[in-house]
XYZ file of C-alpha atoms in Angstrom:
657
model
C -108.275 185.932 -26.573
C -111.778 186.836 -27.186
C -114.621 184.847 -25.612
C -116.493 182.641 -28.001
C -119.688 184.190 -28.031
C -118.107 187.458 -29.436
C -116.732 185.594 -32.329
C -120.344 185.227 -33.765
C -122.325 188.291 -33.849
C -125.963 188.318 -33.620
C -127.776 187.498 -36.860
C -129.675 190.821 -36.187
C -126.701 193.256 -35.447
C -126.317 194.712 -39.117
C -128.111 194.744 -42.326
C -125.424 192.637 -44.038
C -125.920 189.837 -41.622
C -126.640 186.261 -43.124
C -130.271 186.422 -42.596
C -131.882 189.789 -43.313
C -134.606 190.855 -41.169
C -137.260 189.947 -44.017
C -135.721 186.651 -45.084
C -134.550 184.952 -41.954
C -136.695 181.991 -40.575
C -139.021 182.816 -37.683
C -136.991 180.237 -35.596
C -133.842 182.171 -35.773
C -132.816 184.076 -32.552
C -136.286 183.996 -31.321
C -138.049 182.023 -28.508
C -138.896 178.521 -30.087
C -142.581 177.355 -29.220
C -142.606 174.000 -27.751
C -146.479 173.634 -27.987
C -146.944 170.515 -30.454
C -149.968 170.900 -32.774
C -152.554 168.359 -32.275
C -151.913 166.600 -35.424
C -149.332 167.562 -38.158
C -150.571 166.071 -41.374
C -148.363 166.065 -44.341
C -150.538 167.070 -47.399
C -149.996 164.399 -50.339
C -150.869 165.038 -53.829
C -153.796 162.910 -54.963
C -152.490 160.371 -57.437
C -154.529 158.874 -60.580
C -155.003 155.648 -58.517
C -156.775 157.265 -55.750
C -158.997 159.474 -58.171
C -160.131 156.279 -59.706
C -161.104 154.683 -56.480
C -162.796 157.764 -55.185
C -165.178 157.592 -58.282
C -166.137 153.924 -57.644
C -169.358 153.635 -55.355
C -169.864 151.108 -52.963
C -172.151 148.773 -55.133
C -169.003 148.112 -57.308
C -166.936 146.842 -54.469
C -166.373 143.235 -54.422
C -164.444 141.460 -51.551
C -163.437 137.868 -52.227
C -160.982 135.127 -51.035
C -159.573 131.987 -52.706
C -159.855 128.851 -50.711
C -158.584 125.359 -51.436
C -156.559 122.391 -50.283
C -152.995 122.766 -50.032
C -150.881 123.044 -53.316
C -153.943 123.054 -55.509
C -152.902 126.636 -56.977
C -154.165 129.524 -55.038
C -151.133 131.623 -55.074
C -150.552 131.239 -58.821
C -154.111 131.949 -59.560
C -153.809 135.054 -57.522
C -150.493 136.157 -59.650
C -152.549 135.728 -62.840
C -155.514 137.765 -61.279
C -152.979 140.566 -60.502
C -151.629 140.497 -63.873
C -154.770 140.572 -65.660
C -155.868 143.651 -63.556
C -152.554 145.389 -64.107
C -151.692 145.443 -60.475
C -148.141 143.579 -61.305
C -146.417 143.259 -64.427
C -146.437 139.757 -66.231
C -143.488 137.857 -66.086
C -142.195 138.988 -62.665
C -141.613 137.394 -59.451
C -143.834 134.163 -58.957
C -146.226 133.931 -55.779
C -146.207 137.639 -55.268
C -148.403 137.360 -52.102
C -146.074 134.808 -50.650
C -143.973 137.147 -48.490
C -142.086 134.655 -46.498
C -139.057 132.799 -47.739
C -140.197 129.554 -46.146
C -143.671 130.014 -48.099
C -141.789 130.281 -51.485
C -139.189 127.305 -50.641
C -141.914 124.916 -49.571
C -144.487 126.072 -52.096
C -147.294 126.802 -49.470
C -149.152 129.863 -47.891
C -148.415 130.235 -44.404
C -150.044 133.684 -43.500
C -153.121 134.913 -45.361
C -152.226 137.762 -47.840
C -154.326 140.716 -49.232
C -154.153 142.859 -52.522
C -156.594 145.468 -53.911
C -157.349 145.358 -57.637
C -158.874 147.746 -59.977
C -160.726 145.951 -62.950
C -162.973 147.548 -65.621
C -165.849 145.428 -66.779
C -168.275 146.674 -69.308
C -167.003 150.120 -69.169
C -166.965 150.745 -65.435
C -164.539 150.463 -62.795
C -164.777 147.956 -60.038
C -162.619 147.886 -56.858
C -161.822 144.261 -55.932
C -160.040 143.145 -52.764
C -158.476 139.756 -52.999
C -157.321 137.328 -49.905
C -155.082 134.444 -50.535
C -155.594 132.133 -47.910
C -153.323 129.078 -46.385
C -154.621 125.753 -47.432
C -153.148 123.756 -44.456
C -155.324 122.630 -41.463
C -152.954 124.281 -39.057
C -153.737 127.891 -40.367
C -157.497 127.495 -40.295
C -157.734 130.355 -37.947
C -156.164 132.683 -40.963
C -158.959 131.405 -43.015
C -161.844 132.013 -40.783
C -160.512 135.696 -40.249
C -160.420 136.269 -43.811
C -163.847 135.179 -44.421
C -164.781 138.050 -42.140
C -163.575 140.698 -44.703
C -165.185 138.800 -47.653
C -168.571 138.550 -49.329
C -167.645 135.617 -51.487
C -164.968 132.959 -52.201
C -163.571 131.175 -54.888
C -163.687 127.279 -53.974
C -160.538 125.897 -56.100
C -160.133 122.205 -56.708
C -157.251 120.622 -58.536
C -158.482 118.822 -61.603
C -156.018 116.113 -61.121
C -156.534 115.403 -57.260
C -160.203 116.283 -56.962
C -161.996 117.396 -53.719
C -159.648 116.646 -50.727
C -160.098 117.135 -46.952
C -159.340 120.565 -46.621
C -161.449 121.466 -49.368
C -164.547 119.995 -47.417
C -163.351 121.800 -44.341
C -163.003 125.242 -46.029
C -166.328 124.673 -47.996
C -168.324 124.204 -44.604
C -166.688 127.022 -42.888
C -167.395 129.391 -45.851
C -170.891 127.998 -45.986
C -171.507 128.892 -42.125
C -170.291 132.341 -43.061
C -172.868 132.914 -45.707
C -170.118 133.349 -48.390
C -171.271 133.096 -51.966
C -169.131 130.390 -53.540
C -167.981 130.036 -57.077
C -166.557 126.926 -57.798
C -163.065 127.016 -59.876
C -161.437 124.039 -61.380
C -157.712 124.288 -61.901
C -154.937 122.415 -63.832
C -157.212 121.483 -66.324
C -154.026 121.403 -68.907
C -152.570 118.467 -67.029
C -152.268 115.242 -68.763
C -153.563 113.447 -65.536
C -156.487 115.938 -65.188
C -159.896 114.515 -64.617
C -162.101 117.508 -64.938
C -165.550 115.594 -65.277
C -164.610 113.795 -61.990
C -163.873 116.845 -60.158
C -167.136 118.379 -61.434
C -169.188 115.351 -60.238
C -167.362 115.448 -56.828
C -168.064 119.257 -56.327
C -172.019 118.573 -57.324
C -172.477 115.463 -55.005
C -170.313 116.840 -52.027
C -171.221 120.373 -52.076
C -174.257 120.708 -54.228
C -172.719 123.122 -56.328
C -173.785 123.693 -60.194
C -171.281 122.234 -62.389
C -172.581 124.673 -65.108
C -171.348 127.460 -62.772
C -167.880 126.310 -62.654
C -164.848 127.936 -64.365
C -162.400 125.917 -65.891
C -158.755 127.402 -65.797
C -155.130 126.658 -65.884
C -153.628 129.227 -63.582
C -150.059 128.261 -64.620
C -150.570 129.027 -68.071
C -153.186 131.577 -67.911
C -155.910 129.557 -69.671
C -159.453 130.932 -69.392
C -158.371 132.915 -66.319
C -159.876 136.154 -67.709
C -163.473 134.396 -67.137
C -162.928 134.601 -63.282
C -163.381 138.191 -62.244
C -166.557 138.591 -64.332
C -167.920 135.704 -62.530
C -166.863 137.510 -59.405
C -168.505 140.647 -60.135
C -171.687 139.037 -61.395
C -172.090 136.550 -58.499
C -170.265 137.921 -55.479
C -172.528 140.618 -53.680
C -171.323 144.386 -52.772
C -170.436 144.806 -49.193
C -172.978 146.600 -47.040
C -172.075 149.915 -45.297
C -172.665 153.478 -45.156
C -169.739 156.068 -45.213
C -172.137 158.678 -43.663
C -172.464 156.798 -40.333
C -170.046 156.846 -37.544
C -166.848 154.838 -38.174
C -166.902 151.199 -37.316
C -164.016 148.982 -38.567
C -162.922 145.412 -37.793
C -159.459 144.713 -37.079
C -158.754 141.570 -39.226
C -154.967 141.087 -38.833
C -151.689 142.941 -37.891
C -148.066 142.602 -38.424
C -145.068 144.444 -36.514
C -142.947 147.343 -38.550
C -139.783 148.272 -37.042
C -140.373 151.805 -38.164
C -144.073 152.158 -37.851
C -144.894 149.770 -34.978
C -147.906 147.625 -35.156
C -149.717 148.176 -38.601
C -153.306 147.091 -38.611
C -155.330 145.430 -41.448
C -158.954 146.508 -41.291
C -162.216 146.139 -42.990
C -164.299 149.422 -42.848
C -167.998 148.424 -42.058
C -169.385 152.131 -41.752
C -168.146 155.554 -41.866
C -164.478 156.427 -43.216
C -161.095 156.890 -41.542
C -158.344 159.376 -42.501
C -154.734 160.410 -41.313
C -155.272 162.805 -38.244
C -158.271 161.095 -36.992
C -158.517 159.938 -33.257
C -159.767 156.225 -33.010
C -160.377 154.247 -29.793
C -160.425 150.402 -29.283
C -163.505 148.785 -27.952
C -161.633 145.981 -26.272
C -158.723 147.809 -24.730
C -160.234 151.263 -24.399
C -156.782 152.802 -25.521
C -157.013 155.965 -27.884
C -154.677 156.553 -30.877
C -154.011 159.095 -33.625
C -154.238 157.691 -37.143
C -150.697 158.498 -38.898
C -151.486 156.796 -42.267
C -154.134 154.818 -44.215
C -153.656 153.104 -47.404
C -154.168 149.804 -49.303
C -152.233 146.809 -50.264
C -151.406 147.290 -54.180
C -149.861 144.901 -53.732
C -147.471 146.499 -51.447
C -148.438 149.384 -49.070
C -149.741 152.286 -50.904
C -150.817 155.357 -48.825
C -154.354 156.853 -49.444
C -156.201 159.941 -48.123
C -159.292 158.238 -46.801
C -160.399 154.645 -46.340
C -164.357 154.365 -46.583
C -167.205 151.852 -45.973
C -166.761 148.523 -47.815
C -162.850 148.804 -48.325
C -160.075 146.652 -46.742
C -156.869 148.459 -46.171
C -154.124 149.096 -43.449
C -153.653 151.819 -40.838
C -151.024 152.667 -38.528
C -151.017 155.297 -35.811
C -148.720 158.077 -34.673
C -147.052 157.869 -32.335
C -147.314 153.908 -33.072
C -148.784 151.155 -31.289
C -145.812 149.484 -29.703
C -147.026 146.180 -28.404
C -148.560 143.532 -30.613
C -150.766 142.327 -28.137
C -152.868 145.661 -28.091
C -153.931 144.779 -31.421
C -156.492 142.187 -30.629
C -157.714 140.507 -33.857
C -161.476 140.971 -34.082
C -161.612 144.243 -32.293
C -163.749 146.939 -33.220
C -162.411 150.701 -33.602
C -164.598 153.911 -33.839
C -163.864 157.725 -33.492
C -163.370 159.134 -30.042
C -166.667 160.125 -28.784
C -168.915 157.620 -31.013
C -168.420 154.786 -28.715
C -171.929 154.981 -27.271
C -173.722 154.898 -30.602
C -171.548 152.153 -32.340
C -172.038 148.641 -31.707
C -168.967 146.546 -31.705
C -168.764 143.932 -34.229
C -168.612 140.007 -33.340
C -164.762 139.275 -32.887
C -162.921 135.921 -33.674
C -162.322 133.106 -31.314
C -158.469 133.158 -30.519
C -156.457 130.105 -31.779
C -155.451 127.670 -29.269
C -152.073 126.112 -29.166
C -152.419 122.391 -29.838
C -148.680 121.333 -29.900
C -146.044 121.984 -27.442
C -142.235 121.685 -27.907
C -139.160 122.931 -25.782
C -136.440 124.967 -27.489
C -132.974 125.263 -26.398
C -129.933 126.944 -27.976
C -127.119 124.588 -29.210
C -124.684 126.848 -27.364
C -125.815 128.741 -24.276
C -123.705 131.778 -25.237
C -126.268 132.181 -28.061
C -129.159 132.192 -25.575
C -129.817 136.005 -25.866
C -129.291 136.143 -29.534
C -131.903 133.131 -29.896
C -134.287 134.779 -27.525
C -134.235 138.310 -29.701
C -134.992 135.827 -32.563
C -137.959 134.315 -31.208
C -139.434 137.785 -30.000
C -139.298 139.136 -33.532
C -140.957 136.338 -35.137
C -143.646 136.080 -32.544
C -144.390 139.835 -33.039
C -146.020 138.779 -36.278
C -147.349 135.455 -35.269
C -149.213 135.927 -31.946
C -150.504 132.306 -32.125
C -147.386 131.031 -30.682
C -147.310 130.748 -26.982
C -144.032 131.529 -25.188
C -142.831 130.708 -21.709
C -139.364 130.252 -20.174
C -137.939 126.987 -19.234
C -134.895 125.382 -17.778
C -133.292 121.865 -18.053
C -130.571 120.564 -16.335
C -129.410 118.528 -19.412
C -130.007 121.415 -22.049
C -129.673 124.621 -20.100
C -132.132 127.460 -20.349
C -134.757 127.465 -22.962
C -138.337 128.102 -23.790
C -141.656 126.059 -24.066
C -143.326 126.911 -27.123
C -147.138 126.266 -27.985
C -148.126 125.887 -31.792
C -151.164 125.320 -33.840
C -150.067 122.081 -35.230
C -146.782 120.246 -36.305
C -146.383 122.202 -39.627
C -146.854 125.648 -37.848
C -143.964 124.334 -35.586
C -141.837 123.410 -38.561
C -142.447 126.544 -40.295
C -141.485 128.528 -37.194
C -138.118 126.346 -36.916
C -137.143 127.179 -40.391
C -137.682 130.790 -39.960
C -135.536 130.747 -36.817
C -132.715 129.117 -39.090
C -133.197 130.912 -42.155
C -134.184 134.443 -41.166
C -131.877 134.640 -38.076
C -129.253 132.081 -38.505
C -130.254 130.272 -35.312
C -128.668 126.994 -33.967
C -131.590 125.468 -31.947
C -132.478 121.844 -30.469
C -136.322 121.346 -30.607
C -137.869 118.649 -28.626
C -140.471 116.119 -29.989
C -143.848 117.503 -30.069
C -146.248 116.897 -27.128
C -149.965 117.698 -26.704
C -151.738 119.309 -23.572
C -153.137 117.092 -20.746
C -155.994 117.588 -18.156
C -155.684 116.650 -14.747
C -158.936 116.641 -12.663
C -158.037 116.563 -8.796
C -160.173 115.147 -6.077
C -160.618 118.509 -4.783
C -162.687 119.405 -7.970
C -159.905 121.759 -9.553
C -158.984 121.012 -13.217
C -155.571 121.792 -14.556
C -154.237 121.816 -18.107
C -150.866 120.524 -18.045
C -148.374 121.443 -21.082
C -145.047 120.673 -19.859
C -144.476 116.805 -19.008
C -142.306 117.490 -16.082
C -145.302 119.170 -14.132
C -147.179 116.010 -14.851
C -148.156 114.429 -11.486
C -146.243 111.252 -10.684
C -147.757 107.921 -9.792
C -147.826 108.488 -5.934
C -149.775 111.857 -6.536
C -152.222 110.092 -9.115
C -153.244 107.379 -6.779
C -153.712 109.932 -3.836
C -154.975 113.187 -5.280
C -155.884 112.703 -8.920
C -159.710 111.924 -9.885
C -159.065 111.670 -13.654
C -156.658 111.923 -16.266
C -157.498 112.997 -19.577
C -156.195 113.526 -23.072
C -157.627 115.659 -26.206
C -159.345 114.049 -28.931
C -159.617 115.183 -32.635
C -162.062 114.197 -35.296
C -160.063 113.505 -38.228
C -161.362 113.578 -41.841
C -159.530 111.448 -44.395
C -160.210 111.454 -48.302
C -158.515 108.674 -50.137
C -158.746 106.481 -53.184
C -160.937 103.446 -52.022
C -157.948 100.807 -52.848
C -156.168 102.178 -49.934
C -158.972 101.882 -47.409
C -157.992 98.776 -45.688
C -154.439 99.885 -45.033
C -155.688 103.612 -43.604
C -158.325 101.662 -41.385
C -155.479 99.411 -39.834
C -153.261 102.622 -39.344
C -156.172 104.393 -37.481
C -157.059 101.449 -35.258
C -153.596 100.919 -34.358
C -153.296 104.611 -33.052
C -156.431 104.075 -30.682
C -158.786 105.536 -33.369
C -162.699 105.092 -33.177
C -164.178 105.339 -36.436
C -167.257 107.578 -36.915
C -168.170 107.600 -40.381
C -167.423 105.859 -44.027
C -168.946 107.601 -46.875
C -168.340 106.935 -50.605
C -168.780 110.307 -52.129
C -167.867 108.911 -55.595
C -167.287 105.305 -57.132
C -163.475 105.663 -56.218
C -163.281 108.106 -53.664
C -164.036 107.601 -49.640
C -164.121 110.060 -47.046
C -163.248 108.337 -43.494
C -163.873 110.106 -40.113
C -162.074 108.844 -37.173
C -161.531 109.998 -33.406
C -157.922 109.882 -32.646
C -155.792 110.949 -29.852
C -154.067 114.056 -30.612
C -150.910 112.618 -29.148
C -150.827 110.044 -31.969
C -151.572 112.698 -34.536
C -148.616 114.534 -34.011
C -146.313 111.648 -34.224
C -145.891 111.980 -37.982
C -149.464 110.236 -38.674
C -149.965 112.308 -41.617
C -146.544 111.115 -42.847
C -147.494 107.440 -42.174
C -150.775 108.215 -43.997
C -149.265 109.541 -47.059
C -146.462 106.563 -47.415
C -149.598 103.974 -47.189
C -151.392 105.612 -49.698
C -148.688 106.608 -52.271
C -149.342 110.197 -51.337
C -153.059 110.357 -52.520
C -154.983 110.752 -49.192
C -155.309 113.918 -47.526
C -156.308 114.875 -44.203
C -158.203 117.448 -42.094
C -158.775 117.515 -38.253
C -160.814 119.617 -35.676
C -160.960 119.538 -31.842
C -163.476 116.933 -30.522
C -163.437 116.454 -26.821
C -161.115 115.539 -23.529
C -161.479 111.888 -22.970
C -160.269 109.867 -19.806
C -157.403 107.880 -20.444
C -154.643 105.474 -18.865
C -151.805 107.904 -19.451
C -148.423 108.394 -17.293
C -145.196 110.112 -17.575
C -142.418 108.081 -19.254
C -138.946 109.320 -18.086
C -135.351 108.515 -19.191
C -132.979 107.775 -16.388
C -129.255 108.060 -16.566
C -127.766 106.225 -13.635
C -131.215 106.653 -11.884
C -131.449 110.325 -12.417
C -134.213 111.480 -14.848
C -133.341 113.557 -17.847
C -136.007 116.472 -17.583
C -135.653 117.335 -21.026
C -136.809 113.965 -22.585
C -139.858 113.637 -20.250
C -143.069 112.717 -22.264
C -146.860 111.762 -21.128
C -147.824 108.717 -23.149
C -150.635 105.842 -23.102
C -149.648 102.891 -21.195
C -150.034 100.881 -24.203
C -147.300 102.906 -26.189
C -144.981 103.108 -23.090
C -142.876 99.777 -23.499
C -142.335 100.173 -27.329
C -141.220 103.727 -26.959
C -139.262 103.196 -23.964
C -137.166 100.444 -25.845
C -136.753 103.056 -28.729
C -135.545 105.673 -26.009
C -132.747 103.458 -24.673
C -131.590 102.212 -27.948
C -131.219 105.277 -29.452
C -129.621 107.332 -26.440
C -126.929 104.349 -26.055
C -125.745 105.321 -29.438
C -124.703 108.779 -28.632
C -123.197 108.372 -25.168
C -119.354 107.760 -24.996
C -118.082 104.999 -22.849
C -116.825 106.210 -19.570
C -114.655 105.408 -16.518
C -117.987 104.497 -14.771
C -120.734 102.314 -15.603
C -123.492 104.227 -17.642
C -127.099 102.661 -16.732
C -129.643 104.069 -19.235
C -133.257 103.231 -18.372
C -136.809 104.129 -19.367
C -139.356 104.198 -16.520
C -142.801 104.787 -15.762
C -143.308 105.576 -12.320
C -141.300 103.080 -10.244
C -141.669 100.429 -13.243
C -138.497 99.987 -15.223
C -139.707 99.422 -18.964
C -136.163 99.049 -20.808
C -132.670 99.183 -19.876
C -129.286 99.506 -21.793
C -125.783 99.351 -19.834
C -122.655 100.834 -21.238
C -119.768 99.297 -19.322
C -116.911 101.089 -18.115
C -113.308 101.106 -19.189
C -111.424 98.576 -17.160
C -107.541 97.903 -16.689
C -106.543 94.534 -17.152
C -104.969 93.697 -14.111
C -104.302 90.074 -14.779
C -101.823 90.961 -17.671
C -98.739 90.606 -15.365
C -99.831 87.311 -14.140
C -98.749 84.369 -16.368
C -98.906 80.912 -14.531
C -100.222 81.999 -11.093
C -102.913 80.416 -8.904
C -106.596 81.087 -9.479
C -106.897 82.284 -5.856
C -104.244 84.920 -6.984
C -106.407 86.037 -9.926
C -109.536 86.192 -7.932
C -107.883 88.488 -5.255
C -106.763 90.691 -7.780
C -110.145 91.003 -9.430
C -111.895 91.445 -6.040
C -109.555 94.250 -5.156
C -110.364 95.932 -8.463
C -114.073 95.615 -7.905
C -113.834 97.075 -4.265
C -111.794 100.214 -5.787
C -114.481 100.592 -8.340
C -117.176 100.915 -5.635
C -115.240 103.692 -3.771
C -114.548 105.284 -6.968
C -118.482 105.140 -7.962
C -119.255 106.624 -4.462
C -117.305 109.696 -4.883
C -117.282 110.344 -8.828
C -120.221 110.908 -11.311
C -120.576 110.445 -14.998
C -120.592 113.464 -17.384
C -122.920 113.374 -20.612
C -121.965 115.633 -23.287
C -124.562 118.138 -24.551
C -124.084 116.508 -28.076
C -125.491 113.407 -26.866
C -128.710 114.998 -26.067
C -128.721 117.003 -29.263
C -128.251 113.795 -31.285
C -130.762 112.182 -29.195
C -133.264 114.811 -29.710
C -132.552 115.313 -33.470
C -135.209 114.257 -35.984
């Protein structure tokens, strides 16, 4: 048999070989060069869209966002503007910029989304960049980041609801950034719409001229065509110079399985294209740009991004770690670090609410860990720390911006990843000031010092307070004041900004705010009240750790730090609820709520007991007593060597909402 290498003659042995000398590739039967070119750029034909953008000068750029209270119609108005400019076809999917399933299901915007539009006004093309921002207070960091890439904002107000709490908060945030505000009154076609009242509120609260307001119905498209001319005429063009060295601001980022971390950037000076080498001011790391483009409305590659534009870039090789993309960071071309001044960044959002998360079945722990890591790649405001519980097993301590943020995260785990998860009730951080002068922030109730340590080594215990702004109709004022006072509130301001609308400001403990305060507020006011809050200060408070004891052994997963005035009420609720989910056993089960050495509430589940008197009919009482005493002694011996077993389902049912 011939050797295998003689079965296939070399391609250059004869003129009739498969590859002739003139046509064969250079790589066949030659030494292959392993030297990688510095940057292999794939040339791409320039499309019609890119040609139009290239012909638009900087003074015809407009960057603006839409801000409003939650559910006032921001995403619907965005859809109408995209249809008006031809970016999307009319009659397609609703809320095109809401990418997450939970956003479409709840009808809210969770993450700020961007889109570039081309609009012809008076015979000239304008490049418009739109940002659709969240309306809930938990996502205020998303709104403030959006302002950095914009020169103006559409302040949207629902004609039927009027100015609400988050409208006020967004106005002052935009005003502090120096944005040009355009008042928009939406839903003017509703039967319940009160447009004159909305205009009056905007004038008295924000000093905005009612004559400048644009009255629209985003749902029907009524008068929406008047919005973009107002943007072009009133919002200033961005300032920048494409001839200067590159200076770009990292506004947002998300993770792609195939591209790595994709950056949303605002170009302030210079220009960036595929193949450029850039460096981060925050980390000092250098990268090769793999692709640049715009959101139109999805990722659309471009040859170049220049000063004034907002677009996306990703690197080749890609940025692998999301934490390397520091929001607010400045990038420039390699070699220009000394001549470029970095831009002021953003304040990182701080976690305000903490929960513990455990898998229902510990066999699903690795799957749940992968699911949590995938979501946190695109939501870096979530803090993550491993935790273990004797009752519930291995889990995590998660930190969120607020209760809605936590709820959305939980929904995404269940819907997108099919996770079965137990979430403990939300808690807030507390500050411990030790007598040594050291200050420590406690986010896990199990780490909170016990009573003995508090008396011996702790100088002060503090809890966070927030300044809550509530807007409501005047007829509900008394009920809302009672609610705030019952939650240890301290009134700061009471203002009638119209004849029927009130702005009420209270300082409240954050711990009470996360206990469904907003739900109680909506119930008392029949849904007419709205709320916004911001951090106030740390206040010294009489707080301690409340624990659930089962047969005198604490259940670590249920520990909670509460104010002394709330402890007895909460302790009674705990023992009553937990008793409902624990099965009767061979031993007595004692359920207690304790604060330090003080027992606040108790429930007892009696054990199963054999009827030792059943065989006695007409016996003497001493005989009966002897058998009962013998049974009691046996119970004591049994209790000394035995122990109760609480099923995991009892804890799951107790922690369920």
